[in-house]
Amino acid sequence: MRQIHSGLVHIVKSKDFIADHPLRGDGIVTSHRGVVLAVQVADCVPVLVADAKRGSVGAFHAGWRGTAKRIVERGVGSMRAVFGSKREDLYAAIGPCIHSCCYAVGDEVIDEFRSQFSYADELFSEVYDRDPIKEKYPLLFLTARAPGHSNIGPQTHLDLVEANRRQLLDAGIAGEQIWSAEECTSCRTDLLFSHRGEAGYTGRMMGVVGLLK
Ligand SMILES: [Zn+2]
């Protein structure tokens, strides 16, 4: 799939489907056995969903834009509508991604989330810069800007894991059937690829899910 930070979900109907339909989107679902679905990430949230009973799977790529477009909620909705998945049979995994500790966001993101989600404020936290150099020599970092426009002070961080967990819950998946990885990609650049943590020069991780033949 060519990922475009959208809310588009594709249904893979056969093994030949991909070759015939170059896919642009951020969600992919199938009930076809022997097909492996994948999303690629390096900070964005990879979400994998499986229906253990009826046999269907989905893979979703949720950066902040895709999350705001409810890619995961739509994707699970597609699985329920197309394959008749029941909520009690669905299991979800949220893979390693950037966590709120490292995910400072600007007004554009804050405004977009507030316009989309009634619970948006529960996803944000204020984090003070803990740069030891700045703490030791605060005067070096004082700016000549007017009060209220200084860049010293709390930054707003977004919790994309929680945002996508909420979408899984809203799509009907039980909380105890949602697993999420503990690792933050930006904190663990020794182990994981992180777009932010490595200033854009990094690789990609792949989240894959499929049904055995
Ligand atoms: Zn982190």
mmCIF file of N, CA and C in Angstrom, residues 12-20 30 32-36 213:
data_model
loop_
_atom_site.group_PDB
_atom_site.id
_atom_site.type_symbol
_atom_site.label_atom_id
_atom_site.label_comp_id
_atom_site.label_asym_id
_atom_site.label_seq_id
_atom_site.Cartn_x
_atom_site.Cartn_y
_atom_site.Cartn_z
ATOM 1 N N VAL A 12 -8.974 -6.270 0.298
ATOM 2 C CA VAL A 12 -8.235 -7.133 -0.630
ATOM 3 C C VAL A 12 -9.044 -8.402 -0.870
ATOM 4 N N LYS A 13 -9.432 -8.584 -2.117
ATOM 5 C CA LYS A 13 -10.359 -9.682 -2.411
ATOM 6 C C LYS A 13 -9.669 -10.952 -2.889
ATOM 7 N N SER A 14 -8.462 -10.802 -3.441
ATOM 8 C CA SER A 14 -7.768 -12.003 -3.890
ATOM 9 C C SER A 14 -6.271 -11.732 -3.880
ATOM 10 N N LYS A 15 -5.513 -12.793 -4.125
ATOM 11 C CA LYS A 15 -4.063 -12.656 -4.125
ATOM 12 C C LYS A 15 -3.588 -11.750 -5.257
ATOM 13 N N ASP A 16 -4.335 -11.752 -6.355
ATOM 14 C CA ASP A 16 -3.937 -10.949 -7.514
ATOM 15 C C ASP A 16 -4.391 -9.498 -7.396
ATOM 16 N N PHE A 17 -5.161 -9.220 -6.351
ATOM 17 C CA PHE A 17 -5.773 -7.902 -6.204
ATOM 18 C C PHE A 17 -4.738 -6.785 -6.195
ATOM 19 N N ILE A 18 -3.645 -7.014 -5.461
ATOM 20 C CA ILE A 18 -2.648 -5.958 -5.278
ATOM 21 C C ILE A 18 -2.006 -5.577 -6.618
ATOM 22 N N ALA A 19 -1.652 -6.603 -7.397
ATOM 23 C CA ALA A 19 -1.003 -6.333 -8.674
ATOM 24 C C ALA A 19 -1.924 -5.537 -9.594
ATOM 25 N N ASP A 20 -3.212 -5.838 -9.513
ATOM 26 C CA ASP A 20 -4.178 -5.175 -10.387
ATOM 27 C C ASP A 20 -4.599 -3.803 -9.884
ATOM 28 N N THR A 30 -8.627 -7.947 4.822
ATOM 29 C CA THR A 30 -8.901 -9.103 3.962
ATOM 30 C C THR A 30 -9.432 -10.279 4.778
ATOM 31 N N HIS A 32 -8.949 -13.161 2.937
ATOM 32 C CA HIS A 32 -8.323 -14.109 2.029
ATOM 33 C C HIS A 32 -7.142 -14.784 2.717
ATOM 34 N N ARG A 33 -7.115 -16.094 2.701
ATOM 35 C CA ARG A 33 -6.016 -16.817 3.358
ATOM 36 C C ARG A 33 -4.759 -16.781 2.495
ATOM 37 N N GLY A 34 -3.613 -16.747 3.165
ATOM 38 C CA GLY A 34 -2.350 -16.766 2.437
ATOM 39 C C GLY A 34 -1.935 -15.398 1.912
ATOM 40 N N VAL A 35 -2.635 -14.347 2.322
ATOM 41 C CA VAL A 35 -2.234 -12.984 1.954
ATOM 42 C C VAL A 35 -1.758 -12.293 3.230
ATOM 43 N N VAL A 36 -0.588 -11.678 3.167
ATOM 44 C CA VAL A 36 -0.081 -10.953 4.334
ATOM 45 C C VAL A 36 -0.238 -9.461 4.079
ATOM 46 N N LYS A 213 -2.798 -20.321 5.455
ATOM 47 C CA LYS A 213 -3.575 -21.012 4.399
ATOM 48 C C LYS A 213 -4.344 -22.180 4.972
#
